[in-house]
């Protein structure tokens, strides 16, 4: 499915669904997963350290 | 450098730097990806598939930049034997490995519509795959050494040596497109001289690179803080056990 746009750029509508959106979902998903993992593990470890200090 | 290697001083700086990196990183990444996805024009040759560049290039930059950081941390750990350097290396490795994997997969998703194939054994692609294996090797070796020497106590010299030897791959990745006849295009952004990329495409790309780098920094700082806190818990548990014995 290939079409020429007014600007002369080759446009393929399937590009978005098959390649561009999956690339963004993968990257943003990976980034969010890393941020959540790092934040939650930091909070848990620092809370444990604080509790241990209070004992 | 030794001044910042003090864990207490590092923690004071990290507690301020983490939210700053996180907030600024989220804003810049959000702006870069929004402009890249919706507001920037398609490339005259690649068309819409150029939008994958706004996630692929920052991932590639952090995959290899992260390994450079890992090599520096490993060298510091081997030379000065400072535990904070080992912790920095261990914090960088999984994050760099994820970015390296994202780079490879997003590159494959760009390659299919552009080159007609997801993968070729091209020098740039192959050297990037080798980098992912080096990250995985470091993680496996570091985990094995940690089991023997305890989480904070283990120096993980084997993993540090592997990271240093693997650093030879970094110039190979960088110059692979010049040394060999590769399918992968050469560098479009130059620090010296004129970049071959249009300013409309360069602006969101630089925003994404800056945003991703700050988020990378925030993740590494959070991982380091978690490891330091875990180390404090283990040390206190050991002392309590010794006192009650």
Short mmCIF file of C-alpha atoms in Angstrom, two decimals:
data_model
loop_
_atom_site.label_atom_id
_atom_site.label_comp_id
_atom_site.label_asym_id
_atom_site.label_seq_id
_atom_site.Cartn_x
_atom_site.Cartn_y
_atom_site.Cartn_z
CA UNK A 1 0.00 0.00 0.00
CA UNK A 2 2.11 2.87 -1.28
CA UNK A 3 0.92 6.34 -2.33
CA UNK A 4 2.62 9.56 -3.39
CA UNK A 5 1.65 12.62 -1.30
CA UNK A 6 1.39 16.20 -2.59
CA UNK A 7 4.90 16.88 -1.25
CA UNK A 8 6.25 13.98 -3.29
CA UNK A 9 6.98 11.86 -0.20
CA UNK A 10 6.15 8.19 -0.44
CA UNK A 11 3.37 7.52 2.10
CA UNK A 12 2.58 4.04 3.37
CA UNK A 13 -0.43 4.03 5.74
CA UNK A 14 0.60 0.62 7.16
CA UNK A 15 3.85 2.17 8.43
CA UNK A 16 2.11 3.66 11.48
CA UNK A 17 0.36 0.50 12.68
CA UNK A 18 3.11 -1.95 11.76
CA UNK A 19 6.32 -0.10 12.57
CA UNK A 20 6.10 3.43 14.04
CA UNK A 21 3.55 2.78 16.84
CA UNK A 22 5.19 -0.54 17.90
CA UNK A 23 8.60 1.22 18.08
CA UNK A 24 7.17 3.97 20.31
CA UNK A 25 5.16 1.55 22.47
CA UNK A 26 8.26 -0.59 22.99
CA UNK A 27 10.46 2.39 23.90
CA UNK A 28 7.98 4.21 26.14
CA UNK A 29 6.94 0.90 27.74
CA UNK A 30 10.57 -0.01 28.43
CA UNK A 31 11.28 3.43 29.85
CA UNK A 32 8.19 3.39 32.12
CA UNK A 33 9.03 -0.15 33.31
CA UNK A 34 12.62 0.90 34.13
CA UNK A 35 11.44 4.03 35.98
CA UNK A 36 8.82 2.09 37.97
CA UNK A 37 11.29 -0.69 38.86
CA UNK A 38 14.01 1.76 39.92
CA UNK A 39 11.61 3.97 41.92
CA UNK A 40 9.78 1.14 43.71
CA UNK A 41 12.98 -0.74 44.58
CA UNK A 42 14.56 2.48 45.87
CA UNK A 43 11.53 3.32 48.02
CA UNK A 44 11.37 -0.23 49.44
CA UNK A 45 15.11 -0.37 50.20
CA UNK A 46 15.18 3.08 51.82
CA UNK A 47 12.09 2.24 53.91
CA UNK A 48 13.74 -0.99 55.13
CA UNK A 49 16.92 0.93 55.99
CA UNK A 50 14.92 3.52 57.95
CA UNK A 51 13.02 0.82 59.87
CA UNK A 52 16.27 -0.96 60.67
CA UNK A 53 17.80 2.31 61.89
CA UNK A 54 14.84 2.91 64.27
CA UNK A 55 15.16 -0.55 65.87
CA UNK B 1 36.25 12.42 41.81
CA UNK B 2 37.25 10.98 45.21
CA UNK B 3 35.31 13.79 46.91
CA UNK B 4 32.05 12.49 45.38
CA UNK B 5 32.94 8.86 46.05
CA UNK B 6 32.00 9.28 49.71
CA UNK B 7 28.61 7.43 50.02
CA UNK B 8 27.14 9.99 52.49
CA UNK B 9 28.09 12.93 50.26
CA UNK B 10 26.89 11.05 47.19
CA UNK B 11 23.50 10.41 48.85
CA UNK B 12 23.09 14.10 49.70
CA UNK B 13 23.72 15.04 46.06
CA UNK B 14 21.62 12.16 44.68
CA UNK B 15 18.58 13.11 46.79
CA UNK B 16 18.56 16.54 45.12
CA UNK B 17 19.59 15.41 41.63
CA UNK B 18 17.13 12.49 41.27
CA UNK B 19 13.83 14.49 41.20
CA UNK B 20 15.46 17.21 39.06
CA UNK B 21 16.66 14.72 36.44
CA UNK B 22 13.32 12.92 36.56
CA UNK B 23 11.14 16.03 36.12
CA UNK B 24 13.31 17.63 33.42
CA UNK B 25 13.77 14.29 31.66
CA UNK B 26 10.01 13.64 31.53
CA UNK B 27 9.31 17.12 30.14
CA UNK B 28 12.04 16.96 27.46
CA UNK B 29 11.24 13.36 26.47
CA UNK B 30 7.52 14.14 26.26
CA UNK B 31 8.17 17.23 24.12
CA UNK B 32 10.67 15.43 21.87
CA UNK B 33 8.45 12.42 21.26
CA UNK B 34 5.31 14.54 20.73
CA UNK B 35 7.04 16.77 18.16
CA UNK B 36 8.72 13.76 16.58
CA UNK B 37 5.48 11.85 16.28
CA UNK B 38 2.98 14.58 15.34
CA UNK B 39 4.59 17.93 14.58
CA UNK B 40 7.77 17.22 12.60
CA UNK B 41 7.64 16.74 8.82
CA UNK B 42 8.33 13.37 7.15
CA UNK B 43 11.77 12.88 5.60
CA UNK B 44 12.03 13.46 1.84
CA UNK B 45 13.49 9.96 1.33
CA UNK B 46 12.34 7.84 4.28
CA UNK B 47 8.86 9.36 4.58
CA UNK B 48 7.03 8.70 7.86
CA UNK B 49 9.41 5.94 9.00
CA UNK B 50 11.93 8.65 9.97
CA UNK B 51 9.80 9.11 13.15
CA UNK B 52 11.32 5.89 14.50
CA UNK B 53 14.64 7.78 14.60
CA UNK B 54 13.38 9.83 17.60
CA UNK B 55 13.36 6.72 19.77
CA UNK B 56 16.06 4.67 18.01
CA UNK B 57 18.89 7.24 18.13
CA UNK B 58 18.50 8.14 21.86
CA UNK B 59 18.37 4.42 22.68
CA UNK B 60 21.55 3.81 20.64
CA UNK B 61 23.27 6.79 22.29
CA UNK B 62 22.40 5.54 25.78
CA UNK B 63 23.18 1.91 24.97
CA UNK B 64 26.75 2.82 24.00
CA UNK B 65 27.07 5.85 26.32
CA UNK B 66 25.91 3.68 29.22
CA UNK B 67 28.60 1.13 28.42
CA UNK B 68 31.20 3.92 28.42
CA UNK B 69 29.97 4.85 31.91
CA UNK B 70 30.14 1.19 32.95
CA UNK B 71 33.76 0.97 31.70
CA UNK B 72 34.73 4.16 33.62
CA UNK B 73 33.04 2.83 36.80
CA UNK B 74 34.79 -0.53 36.36
CA UNK B 75 38.20 1.10 35.87
CA UNK B 76 37.60 3.22 39.00
CA UNK B 77 36.55 0.12 40.97
CA UNK B 78 39.65 -1.80 39.84
CA UNK B 79 42.15 1.02 40.40
CA UNK B 80 40.83 2.66 43.60
CA UNK B 81 38.68 -0.25 44.81
CA UNK B 82 35.89 2.10 45.81
CA UNK B 83 32.59 0.27 46.47
CA UNK B 84 30.58 3.22 45.08
CA UNK B 85 32.17 2.66 41.66
CA UNK B 86 31.11 -1.02 41.73
CA UNK B 87 27.60 0.07 42.72
CA UNK B 88 27.56 2.62 39.85
CA UNK B 89 28.56 -0.11 37.39
CA UNK B 90 25.88 -2.46 38.68
CA UNK B 91 23.28 0.33 38.47
CA UNK B 92 24.23 1.28 34.90
CA UNK B 93 24.41 -2.24 33.41
CA UNK B 94 20.72 -3.30 33.41
CA UNK B 95 19.56 0.14 32.24
CA UNK B 96 22.14 0.22 29.44
CA UNK B 97 21.18 -3.32 28.43
CA UNK B 98 17.48 -2.34 28.12
CA UNK B 99 18.35 0.70 25.98
CA UNK B 100 20.65 -1.43 23.84
CA UNK B 101 17.80 -3.94 23.30
CA UNK B 102 15.37 -1.09 22.48
CA UNK B 103 17.91 0.24 19.97
CA UNK B 104 18.17 -3.15 18.24
CA UNK B 105 14.40 -3.76 18.08
CA UNK B 106 13.47 -0.20 17.03
CA UNK B 107 16.27 -0.38 14.44
CA UNK B 108 14.76 -3.60 13.08
CA UNK B 109 11.32 -1.91 12.94
CA UNK B 110 12.91 0.93 10.96
CA UNK B 111 14.92 -1.44 8.76
CA UNK B 112 11.97 -3.43 7.44
CA UNK B 113 10.18 -0.55 5.65
CA UNK B 114 13.45 1.19 4.71
CA UNK B 115 15.81 -1.65 3.73
CA UNK B 116 13.22 -4.38 3.18
CA UNK B 117 14.58 -6.54 6.01
CA UNK B 118 14.49 -6.57 9.81
CA UNK B 119 18.10 -7.67 10.16
CA UNK B 120 21.36 -7.90 8.22
CA UNK B 121 24.75 -8.98 9.55
CA UNK B 122 25.98 -5.45 8.95
CA UNK B 123 29.01 -4.21 10.97
CA UNK B 124 27.01 -1.57 12.89
CA UNK B 125 24.11 -3.92 13.73
CA UNK B 126 26.39 -6.81 14.65
CA UNK B 127 28.65 -4.68 16.88
CA UNK B 128 25.54 -3.33 18.65
CA UNK B 129 24.33 -6.92 19.21
CA UNK B 130 27.78 -7.75 20.64
CA UNK B 131 27.33 -4.80 23.03
CA UNK B 132 24.06 -6.30 24.28
CA UNK B 133 25.84 -9.63 24.91
CA UNK B 134 28.60 -7.77 26.78
CA UNK B 135 25.99 -6.15 29.02
CA UNK B 136 24.35 -9.54 29.65
CA UNK B 137 27.75 -11.10 30.37
CA UNK B 138 28.54 -8.33 32.87
CA UNK B 139 25.18 -8.79 34.61
CA UNK B 140 25.58 -12.57 34.85
CA UNK B 141 29.18 -12.41 36.08
CA UNK B 142 28.41 -9.62 38.55
CA UNK B 143 25.46 -11.59 39.98
CA UNK B 144 27.61 -14.74 40.32
CA UNK B 145 30.41 -12.81 42.05
CA UNK B 146 27.87 -11.06 44.31
CA UNK B 147 26.57 -14.43 45.53
CA UNK B 148 30.08 -15.29 46.66
CA UNK B 149 31.08 -11.97 48.18
CA UNK B 150 27.84 -10.44 49.49
CA UNK B 151 25.99 -7.53 47.99
CA UNK B 152 28.23 -4.70 49.19
CA UNK B 153 31.39 -6.59 50.01
CA UNK B 154 31.93 -8.27 46.65
CA UNK B 155 34.36 -6.32 44.51
CA UNK B 156 33.19 -8.10 41.36
CA UNK B 157 36.61 -7.84 39.75
CA UNK B 158 35.80 -10.37 37.02
CA UNK B 159 32.78 -8.36 35.89
CA UNK B 160 34.80 -5.12 36.00
CA UNK B 161 37.57 -6.69 33.87
CA UNK B 162 34.97 -7.97 31.38
CA UNK B 163 33.45 -4.46 31.17
CA UNK B 164 36.88 -2.94 30.49
CA UNK B 165 37.79 -5.49 27.81
CA UNK B 166 34.35 -5.00 26.22
CA UNK B 167 34.98 -1.25 25.90
CA UNK B 168 37.05 -2.05 22.79
CA UNK B 169 33.67 -2.56 21.08
CA UNK B 170 32.72 1.13 21.51
CA UNK B 171 35.06 2.58 18.83
CA UNK B 172 34.13 -0.39 16.63
CA UNK B 173 30.43 0.62 16.89
CA UNK B 174 31.24 4.29 16.27
CA UNK B 175 33.52 3.79 13.26
CA UNK B 176 31.92 0.63 11.82
CA UNK B 177 30.09 2.72 9.22
CA UNK B 178 33.40 4.22 8.06
CA UNK B 179 35.69 1.18 8.31
CA UNK B 180 33.36 -1.21 6.50
CA UNK B 181 30.93 -0.94 3.63
CA UNK B 182 27.73 -1.09 5.68
CA UNK B 183 24.04 -0.85 4.92
CA UNK B 184 23.63 1.39 7.96
CA UNK B 185 24.06 5.06 7.07
CA UNK B 186 26.89 7.19 8.45
CA UNK B 187 26.59 9.78 11.21
CA UNK B 188 24.05 12.55 10.48
CA UNK B 189 24.88 14.69 13.52
CA UNK B 190 28.37 16.15 13.76
CA UNK B 191 29.85 18.05 16.70
CA UNK B 192 32.36 19.69 14.35
CA UNK B 193 31.05 20.81 10.97
CA UNK B 194 27.60 20.88 9.48
CA UNK B 195 25.11 18.12 10.35
CA UNK B 196 23.47 16.49 7.35
CA UNK B 197 20.06 16.38 9.03
CA UNK B 198 17.37 19.06 8.46
CA UNK B 199 16.83 21.43 11.44
CA UNK B 200 13.12 20.44 11.62
CA UNK B 201 14.19 16.84 12.28
CA UNK B 202 17.21 17.72 14.40
CA UNK B 203 15.25 19.74 16.99
CA UNK B 204 12.95 16.90 18.24
CA UNK B 205 15.87 14.48 18.02
CA UNK B 206 18.03 16.62 20.32
CA UNK B 207 15.09 17.05 22.71
CA UNK B 208 14.61 13.26 22.86
CA UNK B 209 18.33 12.62 23.34
CA UNK B 210 18.49 15.17 26.21
CA UNK B 211 15.29 13.85 27.82
CA UNK B 212 16.28 10.18 27.56
CA UNK B 213 19.75 10.99 28.97
CA UNK B 214 18.25 12.74 32.02
CA UNK B 215 15.86 9.82 32.61
CA UNK B 216 18.78 7.41 32.27
CA UNK B 217 20.61 9.46 34.93
CA UNK B 218 17.56 9.46 37.22
CA UNK B 219 17.16 5.66 36.92
CA UNK B 220 20.85 5.05 37.65
CA UNK B 221 20.72 7.37 40.69
CA UNK B 222 17.61 5.58 42.02
CA UNK B 223 19.28 2.17 41.52
CA UNK B 224 22.40 3.37 43.33
CA UNK B 225 20.33 4.74 46.23
CA UNK B 226 18.49 1.40 46.47
CA UNK B 227 21.77 -0.55 46.55
CA UNK B 228 23.28 1.74 49.19
CA UNK B 229 20.15 1.39 51.37
CA UNK B 230 20.24 -2.40 50.90
CA UNK B 231 23.90 -2.38 51.93
CA UNK B 232 23.06 -0.44 55.10
CA UNK B 233 20.33 -2.98 55.98
CA UNK B 234 22.72 -5.89 55.46
CA UNK B 235 25.49 -4.29 57.51
CA UNK B 236 23.10 -3.51 60.39
CA UNK B 237 21.61 -7.04 60.26
CA UNK B 238 25.10 -8.50 60.49
CA UNK B 239 25.94 -6.30 63.47
CA UNK B 240 22.66 -7.23 65.20
CA UNK B 241 23.29 -10.93 64.59
CA UNK B 242 26.84 -10.63 65.96
CA UNK B 243 25.57 -8.74 69.04
CA UNK B 244 22.92 -11.37 69.84
CA UNK B 245 25.28 -14.33 69.22
#
